[in-house]
mmCIF file of C-alpha atoms in Angstrom:
data_model
loop_
_atom_site.group_PDB
_atom_site.id
_atom_site.type_symbol
_atom_site.label_atom_id
_atom_site.label_comp_id
_atom_site.label_asym_id
_atom_site.label_seq_id
_atom_site.Cartn_x
_atom_site.Cartn_y
_atom_site.Cartn_z
ATOM 1 C CA MET S 1 4.256 32.279 27.289
ATOM 2 C CA ASN S 2 7.247 33.872 25.645
ATOM 3 C CA SER S 3 7.843 33.805 21.888
ATOM 4 C CA ALA S 4 10.655 31.219 22.095
ATOM 5 C CA ALA S 5 8.345 28.842 23.924
ATOM 6 C CA GLU S 6 5.581 29.517 21.384
ATOM 7 C CA VAL S 7 7.919 28.661 18.491
ATOM 8 C CA LYS S 8 8.958 25.401 20.263
ATOM 9 C CA VAL S 9 5.321 24.447 20.856
ATOM 10 C CA ALA S 10 4.416 25.296 17.233
ATOM 11 C CA ILE S 11 7.280 23.160 15.905
ATOM 12 C CA ILE S 12 6.260 20.205 18.122
ATOM 13 C CA ALA S 13 2.604 20.544 17.020
ATOM 14 C CA GLN S 14 3.549 20.815 13.326
ATOM 15 C CA GLY S 15 5.905 17.808 13.573
ATOM 16 C CA TYR S 16 3.238 15.791 15.319
ATOM 17 C CA ALA S 17 0.642 16.755 12.669
ATOM 18 C CA ALA S 18 3.077 15.775 9.895
ATOM 19 C CA LEU S 19 3.680 12.407 11.536
ATOM 20 C CA ILE S 20 -0.011 11.701 11.839
ATOM 21 C CA CYS S 21 -0.738 12.826 8.266
ATOM 22 C CA VAL S 22 2.087 10.654 6.932
ATOM 23 C CA THR S 23 0.701 7.574 8.697
ATOM 24 C CA ASN S 24 -2.832 8.087 7.337
ATOM 25 C CA TRP S 25 -2.688 5.333 4.704
ATOM 26 C CA ARG S 26 -3.502 1.696 3.997
ATOM 27 C CA HIS S 27 -1.711 -0.648 1.532
ATOM 28 C CA GLU S 28 -3.497 -3.855 0.494
ATOM 29 C CA THR S 29 -2.495 -6.556 -1.945
ATOM 30 C CA THR S 30 -4.760 -9.437 -2.891
ATOM 31 C CA TRP S 31 -3.975 -12.461 -4.969
ATOM 32 C CA ASP S 32 -6.717 -14.496 -6.623
ATOM 33 C CA ARG S 33 -5.195 -18.015 -6.676
ATOM 34 C CA GLU S 34 -6.628 -21.442 -7.251
ATOM 35 C CA VAL S 35 -6.686 -22.045 -3.479
ATOM 36 C CA GLY S 36 -8.745 -18.940 -2.899
ATOM 37 C CA LEU S 37 -8.306 -15.241 -2.265
ATOM 38 C CA GLN S 38 -5.216 -14.272 -0.273
ATOM 39 C CA MET S 39 -4.614 -10.834 1.126
ATOM 40 C CA SER S 40 -1.843 -8.838 2.743
ATOM 41 C CA ALA S 41 -2.584 -5.464 4.255
ATOM 42 C CA ILE S 42 -0.901 -2.721 6.276
ATOM 43 C CA ASP S 43 -3.295 -0.183 7.733
ATOM 44 C CA LEU S 44 -1.831 2.763 9.680
ATOM 45 C CA ARG S 45 -4.942 4.966 9.611
ATOM 46 C CA GLY S 46 -5.737 4.322 13.258
ATOM 47 C CA VAL S 47 -2.296 5.282 14.541
ATOM 48 C CA GLY S 48 -3.369 8.902 15.011
ATOM 49 C CA ALA S 49 -6.360 7.870 17.057
ATOM 50 C CA ILE S 50 -4.226 5.744 19.373
ATOM 51 C CA ILE S 51 -1.444 8.270 19.791
ATOM 52 C CA GLY S 52 -3.824 11.260 19.952
ATOM 53 C CA GLY S 53 -6.050 9.635 22.546
ATOM 54 C CA PHE S 54 -3.108 8.630 24.692
ATOM 55 C CA VAL S 55 -1.501 12.039 24.560
ATOM 56 C CA ALA S 56 -4.834 13.812 25.166
ATOM 57 C CA VAL S 57 -5.513 11.738 28.293
ATOM 58 C CA ILE S 58 -2.010 12.451 29.663
ATOM 59 C CA CYS S 59 -2.330 16.173 28.929
ATOM 60 C CA LEU S 60 -5.855 16.406 30.419
ATOM 61 C CA ARG S 61 -4.583 14.784 33.606
ATOM 62 C CA ARG S 62 -1.656 17.246 33.699
ATOM 63 C CA ILE S 63 -4.101 20.172 33.089
ATOM 64 C CA TRP S 64 -6.151 19.013 36.084
ATOM 65 C CA THR S 65 -3.009 18.912 38.284
ATOM 66 C CA LEU S 66 -1.848 22.341 37.170
ATOM 67 C CA VAL S 67 -5.280 23.964 37.656
ATOM 68 C CA ARG S 68 -5.444 22.511 41.159
ATOM 69 C CA ARG S 69 -1.969 23.895 41.842
ATOM 70 C CA LEU S 70 -2.959 27.354 40.601
ATOM 71 C CA LEU S 71 -6.051 27.294 42.775
ATOM 72 C CA SER S 72 -4.138 26.129 45.839
ATOM 73 C CA CYS S 73 -1.680 29.001 45.610
ATOM 74 C CA GLY S 74 -4.496 31.538 45.088
ATOM 75 C CA ALA S 75 -3.350 32.610 41.611
ATOM 76 C CA ARG S 76 -5.755 34.598 39.502
ATOM 77 C CA VAL S 77 -5.529 34.159 35.750
ATOM 78 C CA PRO S 78 -6.581 37.287 33.856
ATOM 79 C CA ILE S 79 -9.699 36.744 31.738
ATOM 80 C CA GLY S 80 -7.892 37.826 28.586
ATOM 81 C CA ASN S 81 -5.120 35.259 29.013
ATOM 82 C CA ARG S 82 -5.471 32.469 26.419
ATOM 83 C CA ILE S 83 -5.099 29.052 28.015
ATOM 84 C CA TRP S 84 -5.922 26.862 25.028
ATOM 85 C CA GLY S 85 -3.570 27.060 22.106
ATOM 86 C CA ARG S 86 -3.958 28.540 18.752
ATOM 87 C CA ILE S 87 -6.717 27.016 16.668
ATOM 88 C CA SER S 88 -4.695 27.796 13.529
ATOM 89 C CA SER S 89 -2.325 24.967 14.477
ATOM 90 C CA LEU S 90 -5.165 22.558 13.689
ATOM 91 C CA LEU S 91 -5.018 23.447 9.989
ATOM 92 C CA PHE S 92 -2.197 20.953 9.659
ATOM 93 C CA PHE S 93 -4.636 18.127 10.232
ATOM 94 C CA LEU S 94 -6.850 19.109 7.272
ATOM 95 C CA PRO S 95 -5.109 16.647 4.866
ATOM 96 C CA MET S 96 -6.454 13.832 7.026
ATOM 97 C CA LEU S 97 -9.989 14.741 5.928
ATOM 98 C CA ILE S 98 -9.134 14.097 2.274
ATOM 99 C CA GLY S 99 -9.367 10.562 0.961
ATOM 100 C CA PHE S 100 -8.351 8.857 -2.261
ATOM 101 C CA SER S 101 -7.363 5.423 -3.512
ATOM 102 C CA TYR S 102 -5.068 4.139 -6.154
ATOM 103 C CA ASN S 103 -5.730 0.655 -7.620
ATOM 104 C CA HIS S 104 -3.381 -1.367 -9.791
ATOM 105 C CA GLY S 105 -3.978 -4.856 -11.106
ATOM 106 C CA GLU S 106 -1.751 -7.216 -13.044
ATOM 107 C CA ILE S 107 -1.593 -10.815 -14.055
ATOM 108 C CA ILE S 108 1.355 -12.644 -12.506
ATOM 109 C CA GLU S 109 2.494 -16.239 -12.772
ATOM 110 C CA ARG S 110 -0.062 -18.444 -14.611
ATOM 111 C CA ASP S 111 -3.191 -16.282 -14.552
ATOM 112 C CA VAL S 112 -2.967 -15.164 -10.925
ATOM 113 C CA LEU S 113 -4.492 -11.735 -10.597
ATOM 114 C CA GLN S 114 -2.674 -9.416 -8.183
ATOM 115 C CA MET S 115 -4.565 -6.313 -7.137
ATOM 116 C CA THR S 116 -2.832 -3.607 -5.156
ATOM 117 C CA THR S 117 -4.778 -0.782 -3.491
ATOM 118 C CA VAL S 118 -3.181 2.167 -1.756
ATOM 119 C CA THR S 119 -5.653 4.307 0.182
ATOM 120 C CA TYR S 120 -5.079 7.686 1.919
ATOM 121 C CA GLY S 121 -7.727 8.696 4.369
ATOM 122 C CA GLY S 122 -11.021 6.993 5.079
ATOM 123 C CA GLY S 123 -11.428 4.472 7.867
ATOM 124 C CA TYR S 124 -10.338 5.967 11.163
ATOM 125 C CA SER S 125 -8.974 9.218 9.623
ATOM 126 C CA VAL S 126 -11.647 11.513 11.042
ATOM 127 C CA LEU S 127 -11.307 9.997 14.540
ATOM 128 C CA SER S 128 -7.505 10.289 14.278
ATOM 129 C CA ALA S 129 -7.800 13.933 13.207
ATOM 130 C CA VAL S 130 -10.197 14.778 16.057
ATOM 131 C CA LEU S 131 -8.214 13.039 18.784
ATOM 132 C CA SER S 132 -4.917 14.419 17.446
ATOM 133 C CA ALA S 133 -6.359 17.950 17.371
ATOM 134 C CA LEU S 134 -7.512 17.498 20.972
ATOM 135 C CA ALA S 135 -4.058 16.299 21.894
ATOM 136 C CA VAL S 136 -2.407 19.353 20.316
ATOM 137 C CA LEU S 137 -4.808 21.770 22.042
ATOM 138 C CA ALA S 138 -4.318 20.011 25.380
ATOM 139 C CA PHE S 139 -0.540 20.049 24.940
ATOM 140 C CA GLN S 140 -0.593 23.794 24.240
ATOM 141 C CA ALA S 141 -2.766 24.270 27.367
ATOM 142 C CA VAL S 142 -0.302 22.297 29.480
ATOM 143 C CA VAL S 143 2.563 24.506 28.351
ATOM 144 C CA GLU S 144 0.581 27.671 29.056
ATOM 145 C CA LEU S 145 -0.531 26.478 32.478
ATOM 146 C CA GLU S 146 2.999 25.434 33.392
ATOM 147 C CA SER S 147 4.145 28.927 32.497
ATOM 148 C CA LEU S 148 1.408 30.441 34.693
ATOM 149 C CA VAL S 149 2.311 28.125 37.616
ATOM 150 C CA ALA S 150 5.955 29.215 37.282
ATOM 151 C CA GLN S 151 4.902 32.886 37.356
ATOM 152 C CA HIS S 152 2.323 32.819 40.162
ATOM 153 C CA CYS S 153 3.221 29.938 42.497
ATOM 154 C CA SER S 154 6.342 29.497 44.557
ATOM 155 C CA THR S 155 8.376 26.350 44.102
ATOM 156 C CA GLU S 156 7.814 25.489 47.803
ATOM 157 C CA SER S 157 4.097 24.823 47.324
ATOM 158 C CA GLY S 158 4.385 21.964 45.093
#
């Protein structure tokens, strides 16, 4: 893979990691009223698991197709050629392993207690980080295998 392609793949991986890290939060507000406890919550911590799992499955299927194509055209991949991407790109998912919460409570309208909790991490964060990391590695492998197919196989065979 040439350096321009490596830069594009790195930018895509970093952008994806930033998106997943930004959606790794939960916002919850509860009101203790006379009619009972009421709650409103937005939880985006599982978004990374859904997106990462989906992308990983698509990329793994594409890897299978590309490997079969390389085998059918008799291409030999040198043992020193790196297929999987750079592990250093996974460092961008480290913030997902950190968790913290911020709580704020206040009395509103006639002794109604409103509690707001904002949480980063926890929940599905570890699963999201693992599946997103797998998706990034699989995406990098797809790009590398597509480059190898372009180098070693003719366009007529596939």
